[in-house]
Amino acid sequence: MILVFLGPPGCGKGTQSQFLKDTHGFCHLSTGDLLRTEVHSQSQLGLQIASTINNGLFVNDQIILDIIKKSLEQAETRDVLFDGFPRSLVQAKALDNVLDEQNLKIDCVVSFSIAEDALVDRITGRFNCVDCGRVYHEKNNKPQVEGICDTCGGKRFVSREDDSKESLEKRLKIYYESTYPLINYYKEKGLLIEIDSSQNLDNVKSQIVSVINRF
Ligand code: AMP
């Protein structure tokens, strides 16, 4: 199954992707995570894109497509979940082509809807495990044992540099300009399912599972 998660920064795509990866064995392809791995490796590409990400701007389409193609080739399953990609019509059309080349197609696009003011709280309270990247929130989604990552047992956590209020404003502006039109694009293709991601974590999980169960 090929699934796309669509929604503004902070809507919960990453957390729910992690959940589906753990429970349903999806290959989770998050362009944000893949780019951050590149930045941490301090490769030439990583150095080139670091300031773009920290400024809340979009990384160049060709870089994104190369990363996606490579990751798709390496994926061990055809149950793939795209998180944070596509982010524009150009990327959406490129994804259709990449999938077409492999005789694959998108089965469903889940659109996470949430009021804008809830996003600030979600983003500014967010932190990640340094070792595996798992996403937590200081109020709504803490590790089961304080200071220890549920997934890998790691003990070091960081907040993303681009998770500041200022960067969020920029990221939201770009989201509405470039990514929001994808809602109509996928609606017209009959692929869109909307979920209410302002609800608590377990309710959002149940909505996602009921979407998956339709396929
Ligand atoms: P995310 O983890 O999805 O919030 O992505 C973090 C940052 O990575 C974004 O603010 C962009 O700078 C960059 N990024 C992630 N995915 C894409 C994409 N599909 N196209 C362009 N830039 C991206």
CSV table of C-alpha atoms and ligand atoms in Angstrom, one decimal:
chain,number,residue,atom,x,y,z
A,1,MET,CA,0.0,0.0,0.0
A,2,ILE,CA,1.3,3.5,-0.9
A,3,LEU,CA,0.1,6.1,1.6
A,4,VAL,CA,0.8,9.9,1.7
A,5,PHE,CA,0.4,12.0,4.8
A,6,LEU,CA,-0.4,15.6,4.1
A,7,GLY,CA,-0.7,18.4,6.6
A,8,PRO,CA,0.9,21.5,8.1
A,9,PRO,CA,4.1,21.3,10.3
A,10,GLY,CA,3.1,20.1,13.8
A,11,CYS,CA,-0.1,18.4,12.8
A,12,GLY,CA,1.1,15.0,14.0
A,13,LYS,CA,2.2,13.3,10.7
A,14,GLY,CA,5.6,12.2,12.1
A,15,THR,CA,4.1,10.7,15.3
A,16,GLN,CA,1.4,8.8,13.4
A,17,SER,CA,3.9,7.6,10.8
A,18,GLN,CA,6.0,6.2,13.6
A,19,PHE,CA,2.9,4.5,15.0
A,20,LEU,CA,2.1,2.9,11.6
A,21,LYS,CA,5.7,1.9,11.1
A,22,ASP,CA,5.6,0.0,14.5
A,23,THR,CA,2.2,-1.5,14.1
A,24,HIS,CA,1.8,-2.2,10.4
A,25,GLY,CA,5.4,-2.5,9.2
A,26,PHE,CA,5.2,0.5,6.8
A,27,CYS,CA,8.5,1.9,5.4
A,28,HIS,CA,8.4,5.4,6.6
A,29,LEU,CA,9.8,7.8,4.1
A,30,SER,CA,10.1,11.3,5.8
A,31,THR,CA,12.0,13.7,3.6
A,32,GLY,CA,12.5,15.9,6.7
A,33,ASP,CA,14.2,12.9,8.5
A,34,LEU,CA,16.2,12.0,5.5
A,35,LEU,CA,17.4,15.5,5.1
A,36,ARG,CA,18.3,15.8,8.8
A,37,THR,CA,20.3,12.6,8.5
A,38,GLU,CA,22.2,14.2,5.6
A,39,VAL,CA,22.8,17.3,7.7
A,40,HIS,CA,24.1,15.3,10.7
A,41,SER,CA,26.5,13.3,8.4
A,42,GLN,CA,28.1,16.7,7.6
A,43,SER,CA,28.4,15.6,3.9
A,44,GLN,CA,28.8,18.3,1.3
A,45,LEU,CA,25.0,18.0,0.5
A,46,GLY,CA,24.3,18.2,4.3
A,47,LEU,CA,26.2,21.4,4.7
A,48,GLN,CA,24.5,22.9,1.6
A,49,ILE,CA,20.9,22.3,2.9
A,50,ALA,CA,21.4,23.0,6.6
A,51,SER,CA,20.7,26.7,6.4
A,52,THR,CA,17.7,26.2,4.1
A,53,ILE,CA,16.1,23.8,6.6
A,54,ASN,CA,16.9,26.0,9.6
A,55,ASN,CA,15.3,29.0,7.8
A,56,GLY,CA,12.1,27.0,7.2
A,57,LEU,CA,12.5,27.2,3.4
A,58,PHE,CA,12.0,24.4,0.9
A,59,VAL,CA,15.0,22.3,-0.2
A,60,ASN,CA,15.5,22.1,-4.0
A,61,ASP,CA,13.2,19.7,-5.8
A,62,GLN,CA,15.9,17.8,-7.5
A,63,ILE,CA,17.7,17.0,-4.2
A,64,ILE,CA,14.3,15.9,-2.8
A,65,LEU,CA,13.6,13.6,-5.7
A,66,ASP,CA,17.0,12.0,-5.7
A,67,ILE,CA,16.6,11.2,-2.0
A,68,ILE,CA,13.1,9.8,-2.6
A,69,LYS,CA,14.2,7.6,-5.5
A,70,LYS,CA,17.2,6.3,-3.6
A,71,SER,CA,15.1,5.5,-0.5
A,72,LEU,CA,12.4,3.9,-2.5
A,73,GLU,CA,14.9,1.6,-4.2
A,74,GLN,CA,16.3,0.6,-0.8
A,75,ALA,CA,12.9,0.0,0.8
A,76,GLU,CA,12.3,-3.6,1.8
A,77,THR,CA,8.6,-3.4,1.5
A,78,ARG,CA,6.0,-2.0,-0.9
A,79,ASP,CA,4.0,-0.7,2.0
A,80,VAL,CA,5.4,2.8,1.9
A,81,LEU,CA,4.3,5.9,3.8
A,82,PHE,CA,5.4,9.3,2.5
A,83,ASP,CA,5.6,11.9,5.2
A,84,GLY,CA,6.4,15.5,4.3
A,85,PHE,CA,6.5,14.6,0.6
A,86,PRO,CA,5.1,15.7,-1.8
A,87,ARG,CA,5.0,19.4,-0.7
A,88,SER,CA,4.1,21.0,-4.0
A,89,LEU,CA,2.3,20.2,-7.2
A,90,VAL,CA,5.6,19.8,-9.0
A,91,GLN,CA,6.7,17.2,-6.4
A,92,ALA,CA,3.3,15.5,-6.6
A,93,LYS,CA,3.5,15.1,-10.3
A,94,ALA,CA,7.1,13.9,-9.9
A,95,LEU,CA,6.0,11.3,-7.4
A,96,ASP,CA,3.3,10.0,-9.8
A,97,ASN,CA,6.0,9.5,-12.4
A,98,VAL,CA,8.5,7.8,-10.0
A,99,LEU,CA,5.7,5.4,-8.8
A,100,ASP,CA,4.5,4.8,-12.4
A,101,GLU,CA,8.0,3.7,-13.4
A,102,GLN,CA,7.8,1.0,-10.7
A,103,ASN,CA,4.2,0.1,-11.5
A,104,LEU,CA,3.0,1.5,-8.2
A,105,LYS,CA,0.4,4.1,-7.5
A,106,ILE,CA,-0.9,6.0,-4.5
A,107,ASP,CA,-3.7,4.2,-2.7
A,108,CYS,CA,-4.7,7.0,-0.3
A,109,VAL,CA,-3.7,10.5,0.8
A,110,VAL,CA,-4.5,11.3,4.5
A,111,SER,CA,-5.0,15.0,5.1
A,112,PHE,CA,-4.5,16.0,8.7
A,113,SER,CA,-6.7,19.0,9.6
A,114,ILE,CA,-6.1,21.1,12.6
A,115,ALA,CA,-6.6,24.7,13.7
A,116,GLU,CA,-3.6,26.9,13.1
A,117,ASP,CA,-3.2,28.1,16.8
A,118,ALA,CA,-2.9,24.5,18.0
A,119,LEU,CA,0.2,24.1,15.9
A,120,VAL,CA,2.3,26.6,17.8
A,121,ASP,CA,1.9,24.5,21.0
A,122,ARG,CA,2.5,21.3,19.2
A,123,ILE,CA,5.7,22.6,17.5
A,124,THR,CA,7.2,24.5,20.4
A,125,GLY,CA,6.7,21.5,22.9
A,126,ARG,CA,8.2,19.0,20.5
A,127,PHE,CA,11.5,17.1,21.0
A,128,ASN,CA,13.2,14.1,19.5
A,129,CYS,CA,15.4,11.2,20.5
A,130,VAL,CA,19.0,12.0,19.2
A,131,ASP,CA,19.6,8.3,18.5
A,132,CYS,CA,16.5,7.2,16.6
A,133,GLY,CA,14.7,10.5,15.9
A,134,ARG,CA,11.4,9.4,17.6
A,135,VAL,CA,9.2,12.4,18.2
A,136,TYR,CA,7.8,13.3,21.6
A,137,HIS,CA,5.9,16.3,23.1
A,138,GLU,CA,6.5,17.7,26.6
A,139,LYS,CA,2.7,17.6,27.4
A,140,ASN,CA,0.9,15.2,25.1
A,141,ASN,CA,3.4,12.6,24.2
A,142,LYS,CA,6.2,12.0,26.8
A,143,PRO,CA,8.4,8.9,26.9
A,144,GLN,CA,6.9,6.2,29.1
A,145,VAL,CA,9.9,6.4,31.4
A,146,GLU,CA,11.1,9.9,31.8
A,147,GLY,CA,14.4,10.6,30.0
A,148,ILE,CA,14.5,7.2,28.2
A,149,CYS,CA,13.3,6.8,24.5
A,150,ASP,CA,10.5,4.2,24.2
A,151,THR,CA,11.9,2.9,20.9
A,152,CYS,CA,15.7,2.6,21.3
A,153,GLY,CA,16.4,3.3,25.0
A,154,GLY,CA,18.4,6.5,24.0
A,155,LYS,CA,18.9,9.1,26.8
A,156,ARG,CA,19.6,12.2,24.7
A,157,PHE,CA,16.9,14.4,23.4
A,158,VAL,CA,17.0,17.6,21.3
A,159,SER,CA,14.5,20.1,20.0
A,160,ARG,CA,14.8,20.9,16.3
A,161,GLU,CA,16.4,24.3,15.4
A,162,ASP,CA,13.5,25.0,13.0
A,163,ASP,CA,10.8,24.4,15.6
A,164,SER,CA,10.9,28.0,16.9
A,165,LYS,CA,7.8,30.2,16.6
A,166,GLU,CA,9.5,32.4,14.0
A,167,SER,CA,10.4,29.5,11.8
A,168,LEU,CA,7.0,28.0,12.2
A,169,GLU,CA,5.4,31.2,10.8
A,170,LYS,CA,7.6,31.0,7.7
A,171,ARG,CA,6.9,27.3,7.3
A,172,LEU,CA,3.2,27.8,7.6
A,173,LYS,CA,3.2,30.5,5.0
A,174,ILE,CA,5.0,28.3,2.5
A,175,TYR,CA,2.7,25.4,3.5
A,176,TYR,CA,-0.4,27.4,2.5
A,177,GLU,CA,1.2,28.7,-0.7
A,178,SER,CA,2.7,25.4,-2.0
A,179,THR,CA,1.4,22.4,-0.2
A,180,TYR,CA,-2.3,23.3,0.7
A,181,PRO,CA,-3.3,23.1,-3.1
A,182,LEU,CA,-2.4,19.4,-3.0
A,183,ILE,CA,-5.6,18.8,-1.0
A,184,ASN,CA,-7.7,19.7,-4.0
A,185,TYR,CA,-5.3,17.9,-6.4
A,186,TYR,CA,-5.8,14.6,-4.5
A,187,LYS,CA,-9.5,15.2,-3.8
A,188,GLU,CA,-10.1,15.5,-7.6
A,189,LYS,CA,-8.2,12.2,-8.0
A,190,GLY,CA,-10.6,10.6,-5.4
A,191,LEU,CA,-7.6,9.7,-3.2
A,192,LEU,CA,-8.1,12.1,-0.2
A,193,ILE,CA,-9.3,11.1,3.2
A,194,GLU,CA,-9.5,13.8,5.8
A,195,ILE,CA,-8.9,13.2,9.5
A,196,ASP,CA,-9.3,15.5,12.5
A,197,SER,CA,-5.8,15.7,14.0
A,198,SER,CA,-6.8,18.2,16.7
A,199,GLN,CA,-8.0,15.3,18.8
A,200,ASN,CA,-5.8,13.4,21.3
A,201,LEU,CA,-3.1,11.0,20.2
A,202,ASP,CA,-5.2,7.8,20.7
A,203,ASN,CA,-8.2,9.2,18.8
A,204,VAL,CA,-6.0,10.2,15.9
A,205,LYS,CA,-4.4,6.7,15.9
A,206,SER,CA,-7.9,5.1,15.8
A,207,GLN,CA,-8.9,7.3,12.8
A,208,ILE,CA,-5.7,6.3,11.0
A,209,VAL,CA,-6.3,2.6,11.7
A,210,SER,CA,-9.8,2.8,10.4
A,211,VAL,CA,-8.5,4.4,7.2
A,212,ILE,CA,-5.9,1.7,6.7
A,213,ASN,CA,-8.5,-1.0,7.3
A,214,ARG,CA,-10.5,0.2,4.3
A,215,PHE,CA,-7.7,-1.2,2.0
B,1,AMP,P1,9.7,18.2,8.2
B,1,AMP,O1,10.5,17.3,9.1
B,1,AMP,O2,8.8,17.5,7.3
B,1,AMP,O3,9.0,19.3,9.0
B,1,AMP,O4,10.8,19.0,7.2
B,1,AMP,C1,11.8,19.8,7.8
B,1,AMP,C2,12.3,20.7,6.7
B,1,AMP,O5,13.0,19.9,5.7
B,1,AMP,C3,11.3,21.6,5.9
B,1,AMP,O6,11.0,22.8,6.6
B,1,AMP,C4,12.1,21.8,4.7
B,1,AMP,O7,13.1,22.8,4.9
B,1,AMP,C5,12.8,20.5,4.4
B,1,AMP,N1,11.9,19.6,3.6
B,1,AMP,C6,11.3,18.4,4.1
B,1,AMP,N2,10.6,17.8,3.1
B,1,AMP,C7,10.7,18.6,2.0
B,1,AMP,C8,10.2,18.6,0.7
B,1,AMP,N3,9.4,17.5,0.3
B,1,AMP,N4,10.5,19.6,-0.2
B,1,AMP,C9,11.3,20.6,0.2
B,1,AMP,N5,11.8,20.7,1.4
B,1,AMP,C10,11.5,19.7,2.3
